[in-house]
CSV table of C-alpha atoms in Angstrom, one decimal:
chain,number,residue,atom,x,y,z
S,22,UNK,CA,6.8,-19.6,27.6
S,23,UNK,CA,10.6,-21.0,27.7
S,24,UNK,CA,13.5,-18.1,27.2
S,25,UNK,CA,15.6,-19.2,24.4
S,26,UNK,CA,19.4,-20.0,25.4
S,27,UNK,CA,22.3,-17.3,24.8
S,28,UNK,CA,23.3,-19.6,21.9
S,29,UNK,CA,20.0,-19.1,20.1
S,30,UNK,CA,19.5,-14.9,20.9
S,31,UNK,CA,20.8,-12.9,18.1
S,32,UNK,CA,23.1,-10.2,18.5
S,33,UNK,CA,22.7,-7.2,20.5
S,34,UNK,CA,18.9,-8.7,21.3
S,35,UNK,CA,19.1,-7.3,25.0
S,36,UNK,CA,15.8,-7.5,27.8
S,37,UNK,CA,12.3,-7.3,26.3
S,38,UNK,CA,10.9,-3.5,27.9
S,39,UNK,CA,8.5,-4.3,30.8
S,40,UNK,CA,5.1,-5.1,29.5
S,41,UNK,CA,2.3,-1.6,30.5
S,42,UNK,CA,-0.7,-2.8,32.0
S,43,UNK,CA,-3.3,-4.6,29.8
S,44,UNK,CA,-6.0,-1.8,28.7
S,45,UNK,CA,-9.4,-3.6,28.0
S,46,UNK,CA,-11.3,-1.9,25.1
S,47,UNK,CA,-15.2,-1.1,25.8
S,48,UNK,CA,-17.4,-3.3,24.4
S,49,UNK,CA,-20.5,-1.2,22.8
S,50,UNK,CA,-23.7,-2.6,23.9
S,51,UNK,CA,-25.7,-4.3,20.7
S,52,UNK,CA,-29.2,-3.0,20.1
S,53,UNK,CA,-32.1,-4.8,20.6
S,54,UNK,CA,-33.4,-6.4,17.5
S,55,UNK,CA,-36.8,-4.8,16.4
S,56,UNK,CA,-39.8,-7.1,15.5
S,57,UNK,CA,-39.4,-8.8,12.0
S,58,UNK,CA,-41.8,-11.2,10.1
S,59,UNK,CA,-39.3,-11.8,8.1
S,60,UNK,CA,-35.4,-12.6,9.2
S,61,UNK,CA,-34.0,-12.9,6.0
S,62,UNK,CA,-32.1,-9.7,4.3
S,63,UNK,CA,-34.1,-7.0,2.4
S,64,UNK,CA,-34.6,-3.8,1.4
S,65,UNK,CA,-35.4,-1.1,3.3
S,66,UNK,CA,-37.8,1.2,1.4
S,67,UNK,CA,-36.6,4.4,2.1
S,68,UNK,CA,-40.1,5.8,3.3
S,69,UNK,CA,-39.3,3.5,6.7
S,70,UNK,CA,-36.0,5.3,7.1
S,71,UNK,CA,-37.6,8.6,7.7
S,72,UNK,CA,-34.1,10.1,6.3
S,73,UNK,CA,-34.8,11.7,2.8
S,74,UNK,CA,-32.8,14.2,2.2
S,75,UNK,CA,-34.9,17.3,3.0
S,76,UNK,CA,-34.8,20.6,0.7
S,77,UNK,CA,-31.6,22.4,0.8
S,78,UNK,CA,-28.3,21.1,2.1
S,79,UNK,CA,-28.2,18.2,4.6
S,80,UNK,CA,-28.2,18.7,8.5
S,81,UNK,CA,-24.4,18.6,10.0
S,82,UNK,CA,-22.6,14.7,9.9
S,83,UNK,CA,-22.6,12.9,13.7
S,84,UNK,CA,-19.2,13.1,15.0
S,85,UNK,CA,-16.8,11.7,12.5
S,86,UNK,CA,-15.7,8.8,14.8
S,87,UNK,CA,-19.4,7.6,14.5
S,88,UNK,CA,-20.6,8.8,11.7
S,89,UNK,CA,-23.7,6.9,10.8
S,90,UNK,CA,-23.1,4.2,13.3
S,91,UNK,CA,-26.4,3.9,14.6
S,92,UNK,CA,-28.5,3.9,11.7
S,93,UNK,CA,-25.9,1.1,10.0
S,94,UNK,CA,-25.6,-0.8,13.2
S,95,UNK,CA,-29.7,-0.8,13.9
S,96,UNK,CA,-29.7,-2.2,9.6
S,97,UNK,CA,-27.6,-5.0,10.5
S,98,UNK,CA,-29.9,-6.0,13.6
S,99,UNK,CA,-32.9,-5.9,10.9
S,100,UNK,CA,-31.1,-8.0,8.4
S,101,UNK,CA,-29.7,-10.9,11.2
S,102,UNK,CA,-31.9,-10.3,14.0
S,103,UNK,CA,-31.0,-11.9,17.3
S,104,UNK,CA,-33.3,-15.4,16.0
S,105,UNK,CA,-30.9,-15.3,13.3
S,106,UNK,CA,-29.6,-19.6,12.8
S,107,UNK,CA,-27.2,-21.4,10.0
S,108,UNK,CA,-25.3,-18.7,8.3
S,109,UNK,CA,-27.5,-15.9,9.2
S,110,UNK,CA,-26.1,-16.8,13.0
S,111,UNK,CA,-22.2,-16.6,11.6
S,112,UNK,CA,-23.4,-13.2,9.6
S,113,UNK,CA,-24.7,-11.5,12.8
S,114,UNK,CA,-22.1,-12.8,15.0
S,115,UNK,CA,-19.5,-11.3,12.6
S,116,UNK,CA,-20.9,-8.0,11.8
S,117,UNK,CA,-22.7,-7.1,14.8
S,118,UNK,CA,-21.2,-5.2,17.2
S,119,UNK,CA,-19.5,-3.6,14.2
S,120,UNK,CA,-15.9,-2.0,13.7
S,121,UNK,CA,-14.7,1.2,13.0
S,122,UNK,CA,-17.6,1.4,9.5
S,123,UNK,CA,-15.2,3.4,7.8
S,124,UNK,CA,-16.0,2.0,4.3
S,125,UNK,CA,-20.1,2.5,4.4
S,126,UNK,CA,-19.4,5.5,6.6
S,127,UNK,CA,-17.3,6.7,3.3
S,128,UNK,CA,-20.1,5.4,1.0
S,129,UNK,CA,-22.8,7.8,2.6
S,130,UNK,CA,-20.6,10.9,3.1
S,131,UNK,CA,-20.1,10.3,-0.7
S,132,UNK,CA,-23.4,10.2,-1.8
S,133,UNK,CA,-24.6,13.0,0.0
S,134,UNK,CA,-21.8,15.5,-1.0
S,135,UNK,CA,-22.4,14.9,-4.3
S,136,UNK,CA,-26.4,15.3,-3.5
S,137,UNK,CA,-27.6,11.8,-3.5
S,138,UNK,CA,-30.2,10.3,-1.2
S,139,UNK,CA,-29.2,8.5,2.0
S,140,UNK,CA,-32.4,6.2,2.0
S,141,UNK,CA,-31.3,5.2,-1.7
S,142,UNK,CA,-27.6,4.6,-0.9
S,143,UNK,CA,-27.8,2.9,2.5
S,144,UNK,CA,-27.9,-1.3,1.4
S,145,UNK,CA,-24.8,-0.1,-1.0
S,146,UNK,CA,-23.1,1.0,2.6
S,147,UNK,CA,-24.0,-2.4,4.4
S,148,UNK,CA,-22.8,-4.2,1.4
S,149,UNK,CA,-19.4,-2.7,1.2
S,150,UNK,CA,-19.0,-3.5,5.0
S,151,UNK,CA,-20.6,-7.0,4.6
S,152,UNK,CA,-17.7,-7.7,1.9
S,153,UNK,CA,-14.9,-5.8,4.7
S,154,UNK,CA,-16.0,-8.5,7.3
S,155,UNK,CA,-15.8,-10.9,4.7
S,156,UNK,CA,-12.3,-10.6,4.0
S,157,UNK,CA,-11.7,-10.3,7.7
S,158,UNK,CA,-12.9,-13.6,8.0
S,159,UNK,CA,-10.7,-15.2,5.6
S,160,UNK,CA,-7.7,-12.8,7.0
S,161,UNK,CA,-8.1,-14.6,10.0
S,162,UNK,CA,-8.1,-18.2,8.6
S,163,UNK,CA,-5.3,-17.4,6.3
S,164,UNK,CA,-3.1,-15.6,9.2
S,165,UNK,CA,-3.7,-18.1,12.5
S,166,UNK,CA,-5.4,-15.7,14.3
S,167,UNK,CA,-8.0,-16.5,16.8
S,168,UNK,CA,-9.2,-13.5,17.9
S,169,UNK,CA,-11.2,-10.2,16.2
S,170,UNK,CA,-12.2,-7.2,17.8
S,171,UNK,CA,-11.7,-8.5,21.4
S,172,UNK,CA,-13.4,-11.8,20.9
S,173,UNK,CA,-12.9,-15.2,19.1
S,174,UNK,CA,-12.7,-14.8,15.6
S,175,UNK,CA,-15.3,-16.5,13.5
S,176,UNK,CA,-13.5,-19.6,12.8
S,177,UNK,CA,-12.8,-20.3,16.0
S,178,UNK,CA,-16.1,-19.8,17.0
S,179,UNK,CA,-17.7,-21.8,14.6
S,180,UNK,CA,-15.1,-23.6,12.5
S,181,UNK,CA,-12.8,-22.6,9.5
S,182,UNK,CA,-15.0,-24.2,7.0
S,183,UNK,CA,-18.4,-21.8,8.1
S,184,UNK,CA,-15.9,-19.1,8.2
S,185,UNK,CA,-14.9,-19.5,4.6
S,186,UNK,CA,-18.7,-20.2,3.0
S,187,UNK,CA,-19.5,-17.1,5.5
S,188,UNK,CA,-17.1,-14.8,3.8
S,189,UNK,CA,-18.3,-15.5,0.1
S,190,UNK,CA,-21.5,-15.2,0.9
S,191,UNK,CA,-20.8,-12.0,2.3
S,192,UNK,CA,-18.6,-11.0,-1.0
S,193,UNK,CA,-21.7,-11.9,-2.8
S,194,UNK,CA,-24.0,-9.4,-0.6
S,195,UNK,CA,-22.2,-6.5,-1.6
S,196,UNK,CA,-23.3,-7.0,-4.9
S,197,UNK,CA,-26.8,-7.6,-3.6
S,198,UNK,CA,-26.8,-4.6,-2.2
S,199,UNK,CA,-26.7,-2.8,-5.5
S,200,UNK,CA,-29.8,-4.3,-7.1
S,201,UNK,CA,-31.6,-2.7,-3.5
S,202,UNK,CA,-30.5,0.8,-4.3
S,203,UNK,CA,-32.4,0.2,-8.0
S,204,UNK,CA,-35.4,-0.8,-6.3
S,205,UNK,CA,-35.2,2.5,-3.9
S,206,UNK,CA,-35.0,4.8,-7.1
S,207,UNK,CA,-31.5,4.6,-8.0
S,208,UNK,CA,-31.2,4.6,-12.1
S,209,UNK,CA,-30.2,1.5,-13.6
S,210,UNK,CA,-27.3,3.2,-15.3
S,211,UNK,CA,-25.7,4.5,-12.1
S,212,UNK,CA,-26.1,0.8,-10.6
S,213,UNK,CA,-24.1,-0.3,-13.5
S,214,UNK,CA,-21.1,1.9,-13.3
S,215,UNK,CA,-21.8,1.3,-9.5
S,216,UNK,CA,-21.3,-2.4,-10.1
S,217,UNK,CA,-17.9,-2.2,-12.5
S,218,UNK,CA,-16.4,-0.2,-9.3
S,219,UNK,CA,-16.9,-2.6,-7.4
S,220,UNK,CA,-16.0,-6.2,-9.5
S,221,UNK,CA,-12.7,-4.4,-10.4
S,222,UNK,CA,-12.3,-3.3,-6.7
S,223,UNK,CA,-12.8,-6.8,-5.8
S,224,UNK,CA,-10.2,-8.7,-8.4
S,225,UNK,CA,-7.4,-5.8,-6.8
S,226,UNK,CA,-7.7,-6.8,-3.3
S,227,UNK,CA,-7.4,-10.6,-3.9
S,228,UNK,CA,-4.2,-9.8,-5.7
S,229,UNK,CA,-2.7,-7.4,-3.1
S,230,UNK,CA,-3.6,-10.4,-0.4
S,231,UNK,CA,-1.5,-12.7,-3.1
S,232,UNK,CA,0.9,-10.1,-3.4
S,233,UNK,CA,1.3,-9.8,0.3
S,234,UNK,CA,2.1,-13.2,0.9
S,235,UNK,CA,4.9,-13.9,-1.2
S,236,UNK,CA,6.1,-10.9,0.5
S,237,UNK,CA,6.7,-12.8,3.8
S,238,UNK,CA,10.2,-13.2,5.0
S,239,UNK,CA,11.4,-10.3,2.7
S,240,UNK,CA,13.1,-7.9,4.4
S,241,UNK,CA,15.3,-6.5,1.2
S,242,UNK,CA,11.4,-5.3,0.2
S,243,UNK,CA,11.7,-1.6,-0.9
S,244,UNK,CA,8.9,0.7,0.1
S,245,UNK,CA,7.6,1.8,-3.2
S,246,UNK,CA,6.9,-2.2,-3.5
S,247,UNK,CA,5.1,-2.4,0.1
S,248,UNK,CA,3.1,1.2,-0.9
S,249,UNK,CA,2.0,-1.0,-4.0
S,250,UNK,CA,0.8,-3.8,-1.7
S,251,UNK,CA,-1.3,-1.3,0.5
S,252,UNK,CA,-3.0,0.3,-1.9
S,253,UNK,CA,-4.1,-2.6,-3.9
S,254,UNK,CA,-4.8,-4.8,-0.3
S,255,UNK,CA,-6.8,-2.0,1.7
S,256,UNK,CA,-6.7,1.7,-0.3
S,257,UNK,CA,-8.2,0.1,-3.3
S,258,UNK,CA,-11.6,-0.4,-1.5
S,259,UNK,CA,-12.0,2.6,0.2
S,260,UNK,CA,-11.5,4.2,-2.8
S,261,UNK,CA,-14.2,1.9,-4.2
S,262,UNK,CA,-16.5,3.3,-1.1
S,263,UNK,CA,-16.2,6.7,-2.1
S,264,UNK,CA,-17.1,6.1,-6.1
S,265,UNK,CA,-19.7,3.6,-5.2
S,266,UNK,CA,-21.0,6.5,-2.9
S,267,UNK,CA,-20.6,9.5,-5.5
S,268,UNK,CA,-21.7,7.0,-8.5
S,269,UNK,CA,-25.3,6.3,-6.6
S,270,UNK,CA,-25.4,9.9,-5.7
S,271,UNK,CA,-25.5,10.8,-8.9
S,272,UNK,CA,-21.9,13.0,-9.2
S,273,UNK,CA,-20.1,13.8,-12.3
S,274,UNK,CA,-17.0,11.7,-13.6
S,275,UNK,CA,-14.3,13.8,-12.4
S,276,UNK,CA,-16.0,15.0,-9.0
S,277,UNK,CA,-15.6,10.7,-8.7
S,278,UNK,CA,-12.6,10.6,-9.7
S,279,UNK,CA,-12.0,13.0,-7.0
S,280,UNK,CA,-13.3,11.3,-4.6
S,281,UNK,CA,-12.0,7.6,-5.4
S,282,UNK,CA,-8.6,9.5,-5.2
S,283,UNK,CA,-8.9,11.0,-1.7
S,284,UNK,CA,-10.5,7.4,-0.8
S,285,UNK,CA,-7.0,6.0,-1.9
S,286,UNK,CA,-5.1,8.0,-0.1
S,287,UNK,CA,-7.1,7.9,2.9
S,288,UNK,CA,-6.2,4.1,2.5
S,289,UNK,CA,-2.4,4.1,2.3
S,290,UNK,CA,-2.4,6.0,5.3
S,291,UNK,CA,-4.9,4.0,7.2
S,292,UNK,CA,-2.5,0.8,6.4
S,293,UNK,CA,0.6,2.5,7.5
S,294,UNK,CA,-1.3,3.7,10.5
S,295,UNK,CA,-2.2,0.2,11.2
S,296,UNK,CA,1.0,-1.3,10.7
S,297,UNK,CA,2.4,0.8,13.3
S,298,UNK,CA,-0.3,-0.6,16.1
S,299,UNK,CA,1.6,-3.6,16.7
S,300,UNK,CA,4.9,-1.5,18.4
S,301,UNK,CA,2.4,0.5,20.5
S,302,UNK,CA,1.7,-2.0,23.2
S,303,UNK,CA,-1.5,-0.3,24.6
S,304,UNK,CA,-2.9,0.8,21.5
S,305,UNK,CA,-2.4,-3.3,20.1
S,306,UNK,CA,-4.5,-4.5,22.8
S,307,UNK,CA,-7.2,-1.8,22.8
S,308,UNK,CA,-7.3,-3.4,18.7
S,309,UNK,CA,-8.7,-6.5,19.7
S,310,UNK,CA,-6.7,-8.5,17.7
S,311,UNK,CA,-3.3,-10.1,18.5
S,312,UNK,CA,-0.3,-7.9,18.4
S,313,UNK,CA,1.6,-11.0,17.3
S,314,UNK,CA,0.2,-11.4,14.2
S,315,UNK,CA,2.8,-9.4,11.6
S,316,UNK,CA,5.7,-11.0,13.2
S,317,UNK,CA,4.0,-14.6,13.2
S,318,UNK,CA,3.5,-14.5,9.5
S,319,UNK,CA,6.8,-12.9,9.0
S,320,UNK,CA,5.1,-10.0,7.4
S,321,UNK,CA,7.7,-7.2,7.0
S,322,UNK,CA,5.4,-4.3,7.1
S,323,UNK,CA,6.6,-0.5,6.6
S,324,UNK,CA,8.1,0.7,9.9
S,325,UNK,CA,10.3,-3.2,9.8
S,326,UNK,CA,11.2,-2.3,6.0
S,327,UNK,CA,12.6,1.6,7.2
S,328,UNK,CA,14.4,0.3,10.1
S,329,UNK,CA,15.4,-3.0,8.3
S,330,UNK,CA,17.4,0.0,5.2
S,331,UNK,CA,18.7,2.0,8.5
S,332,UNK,CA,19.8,0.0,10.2
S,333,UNK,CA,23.5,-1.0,11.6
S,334,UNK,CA,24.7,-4.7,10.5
S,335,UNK,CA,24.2,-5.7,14.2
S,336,UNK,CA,20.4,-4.4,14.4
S,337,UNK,CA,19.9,-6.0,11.0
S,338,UNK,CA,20.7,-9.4,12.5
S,339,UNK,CA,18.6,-8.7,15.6
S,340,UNK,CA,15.3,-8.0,12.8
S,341,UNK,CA,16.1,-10.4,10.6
S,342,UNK,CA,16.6,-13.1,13.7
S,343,UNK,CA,13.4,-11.7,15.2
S,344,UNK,CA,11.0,-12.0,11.8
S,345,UNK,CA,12.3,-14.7,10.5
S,346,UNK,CA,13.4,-17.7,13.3
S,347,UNK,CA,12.3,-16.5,16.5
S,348,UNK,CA,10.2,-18.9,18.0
S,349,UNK,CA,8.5,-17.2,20.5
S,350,UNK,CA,6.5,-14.4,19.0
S,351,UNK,CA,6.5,-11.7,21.7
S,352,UNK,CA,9.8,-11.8,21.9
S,353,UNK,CA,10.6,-11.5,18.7
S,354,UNK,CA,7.9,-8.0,18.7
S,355,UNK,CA,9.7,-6.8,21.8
S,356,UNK,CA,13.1,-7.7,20.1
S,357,UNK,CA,12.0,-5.6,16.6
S,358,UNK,CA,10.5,-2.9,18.5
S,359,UNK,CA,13.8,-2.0,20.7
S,360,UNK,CA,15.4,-1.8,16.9
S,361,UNK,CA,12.2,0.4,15.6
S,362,UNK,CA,12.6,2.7,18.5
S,363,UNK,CA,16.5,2.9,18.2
S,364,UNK,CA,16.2,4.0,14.2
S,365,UNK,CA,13.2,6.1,14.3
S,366,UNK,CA,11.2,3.6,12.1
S,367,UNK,CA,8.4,4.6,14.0
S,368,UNK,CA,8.1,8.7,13.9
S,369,UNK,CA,9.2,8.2,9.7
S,370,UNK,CA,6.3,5.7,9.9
S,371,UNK,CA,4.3,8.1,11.1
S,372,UNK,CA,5.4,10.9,9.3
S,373,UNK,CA,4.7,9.0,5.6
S,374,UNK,CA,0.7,8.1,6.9
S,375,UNK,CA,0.1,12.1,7.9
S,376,UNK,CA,1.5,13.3,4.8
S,377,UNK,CA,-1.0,10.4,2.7
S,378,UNK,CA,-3.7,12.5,5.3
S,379,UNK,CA,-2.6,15.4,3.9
S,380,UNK,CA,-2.5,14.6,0.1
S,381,UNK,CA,-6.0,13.4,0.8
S,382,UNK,CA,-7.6,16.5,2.7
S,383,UNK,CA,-6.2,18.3,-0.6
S,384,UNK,CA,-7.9,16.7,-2.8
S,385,UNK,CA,-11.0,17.7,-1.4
S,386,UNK,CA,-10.3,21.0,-1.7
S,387,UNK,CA,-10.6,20.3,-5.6
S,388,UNK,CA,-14.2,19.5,-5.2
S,389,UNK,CA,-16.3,21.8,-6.7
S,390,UNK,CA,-18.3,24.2,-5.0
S,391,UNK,CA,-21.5,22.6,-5.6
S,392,UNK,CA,-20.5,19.5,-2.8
S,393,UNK,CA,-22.2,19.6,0.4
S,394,UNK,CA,-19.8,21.4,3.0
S,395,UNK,CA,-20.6,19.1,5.9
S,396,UNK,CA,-20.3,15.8,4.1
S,397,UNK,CA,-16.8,17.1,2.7
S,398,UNK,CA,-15.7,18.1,6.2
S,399,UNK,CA,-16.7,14.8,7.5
S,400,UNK,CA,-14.6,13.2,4.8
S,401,UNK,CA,-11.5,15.2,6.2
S,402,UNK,CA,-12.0,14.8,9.5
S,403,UNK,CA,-11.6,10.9,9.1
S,404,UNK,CA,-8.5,11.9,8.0
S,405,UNK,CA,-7.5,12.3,12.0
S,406,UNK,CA,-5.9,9.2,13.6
S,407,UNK,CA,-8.4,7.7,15.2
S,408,UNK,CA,-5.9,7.2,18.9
């Protein structure tokens, strides 16, 4: 990497901070694949789970960080087993070892607080995940990033074009997943309610990924206008997850409503939580994904948009040098971060995704009393940042 000359640093840029040591994030072992005559997706009756809901409330959530992990993990190994070729190959390699599973982890919790069945729900939970990774996959394509979740990124291991047949395909499972759940006993008239969630969910998030890039470069952006963005791009299907979830379950319209609301604010916060990961050097590597990637698509995310209104003329021309003609990336994050840090960006970052935590850990408390306590306390707990 070649330092720019003095005549092309903006003002006030000053030294880049010295990088911290590179922290490596662990790399979950996969399961082994069980026996399968059959490779392609199905159902899973729910007598095979072993995990009807006995009588009474529901045994205590795993840990909220994990919620559910194994049991979704070990479904994805039984739909693209390890003999998996063609686009079964690029499913499995994409899904499996999985992320966070926030969205089918907010499915389930759903369902069962309302009193649904976890064998009934779970292909709705795989879907919404399959259709998560989808959009990662085209994420990638659209933003020139070549690595997800600490390894190449699915176009790069197989090429854009399998990438972007992958990710519909995947779009199209979620939908899939539905007609499962009516074949494990869900009634046809929740799968249809189920199904309008989801196909309006679906048109929102391509808009706030079209709204998002003609946002690039635009650092005069207010934040009600980037709040908007987030909520259509990422908050719109978590709140999805949770209806989906209390729809199958079988809950009332406003004890949905209820839930699709927490789901939305639980999203807003996630975004802004994520936007700040780039400006914390050792929690950006431990992502998997470049750090780079805001700044090289001239994305002015939230903590860039408070510093950018703060700001002094001089620090204003050091952000707006840095986002929009820097040419080497890093600098240009090392450059914005100095600015970030000198405004407080950062901690009113910060402060705006606890208090969407907060607004969202309310609204549960409207549930009525009827919702299964442990499923509603896992839902708050995943309020917690997860670092």
């Amino acid at each position: 990497m070649t330092e720019p000359s003095n005549e092309d640093a903006p003002p006030d840029a000053g030294p880049c901070p010295e990088a911290r040591p590179e922290i490596r994030p662990q790399v979950r072992p996969q399961p082994q694949p069980r026996p399968c005559a059959n490779p392609r997706p199905g159902p899973v009756p729910a007598p095979v789970l072993g995990l009807q809901r006995s009588s009474g409330s529901p045994p205590d959530p795993p840990s909220p960080r994990v919620e559910f992990a194994e049991l979704l993990e070990a479904e994805f190994v039984r739909r693209w087993p390890g003999r998996s070729v063609g686009l079964d190959a690029v499913h499995r390699y994409a899904m499996i070892p999985p992320g966070k599973l926030l969205r089918p982890s907010l499915v389930l919790h759903a369902a069962l607080a309302v009193g649904g069945e976890l064998g009934a729900v779970l292909p709705a939970a795989v879907g919404i995940e399959g259709a998560h990774v989808g959009s990662l996959l085209h994420d990638d394509i659209i933003d020139r990033d070549t690595r997800r979740r600490g390894r190449a990124a699915v176009h790069t291991e197989f090429g854009p074009a399998q990438a972007v047949v992958a990710g519909n395909a995947l779009f199209f499972s979620w939908f899939a997943a539905l007609s499962e759940c009516r074949r494990l006993g869900v009634p046809a008239d929740r799968v249809e309610r189920a199904m309008a969630v989801q196909a309006e969910a679906g048109v929102a998030i391509c808009r706030g990924a079209f709204d998002e890039l003609a946002m690039r470069g635009d650092l005069e952006l207010g934040v009600g206008a980037y709040v908007a963005m987030a909520r259509a791009k990422t908050a719109v299907l978590l709140a999805a997850a949770c209806r989906v979830g209390a729809v199958l379950g079988g809950g009332d319209a406003p004890t949905t409503e209820l839930l699709g609301d927490f789901g939305d604010q639980l999203g807003i916060c996630f975004q802004i939580r994520d936007d700040v990961l780039p400006y914390d050097p050792i929690a950006a590597r431990a992502k998997g994904k470049p750090s780079d990637s805001d700044v090289r698509n001239r994305r002015p995310t939230l903590p860039v948009l408070i510093a950018h209104r703060r700001a002094d003329p001089k620090s204003r021309a050091v952000l707006r040098h840095a986002l929009l003609d820097e040419t080497e990336p890093e600098l240009a994050l090392c450059r914005i971060r100095a600015v970030l840090e000198r405004t407080g960006a950062l901690d009113t970052a910060h402060a705006m995704a606890d208090d969407h935590a907060r607004r969202a850990r309310e609204l549960l408390t409207r549930l009525p009393a009827t919702a299964h306590v442990a499923h509603v306390r896992a839902l708050a707990l995943l309020t917690r940042p997860a670092h």
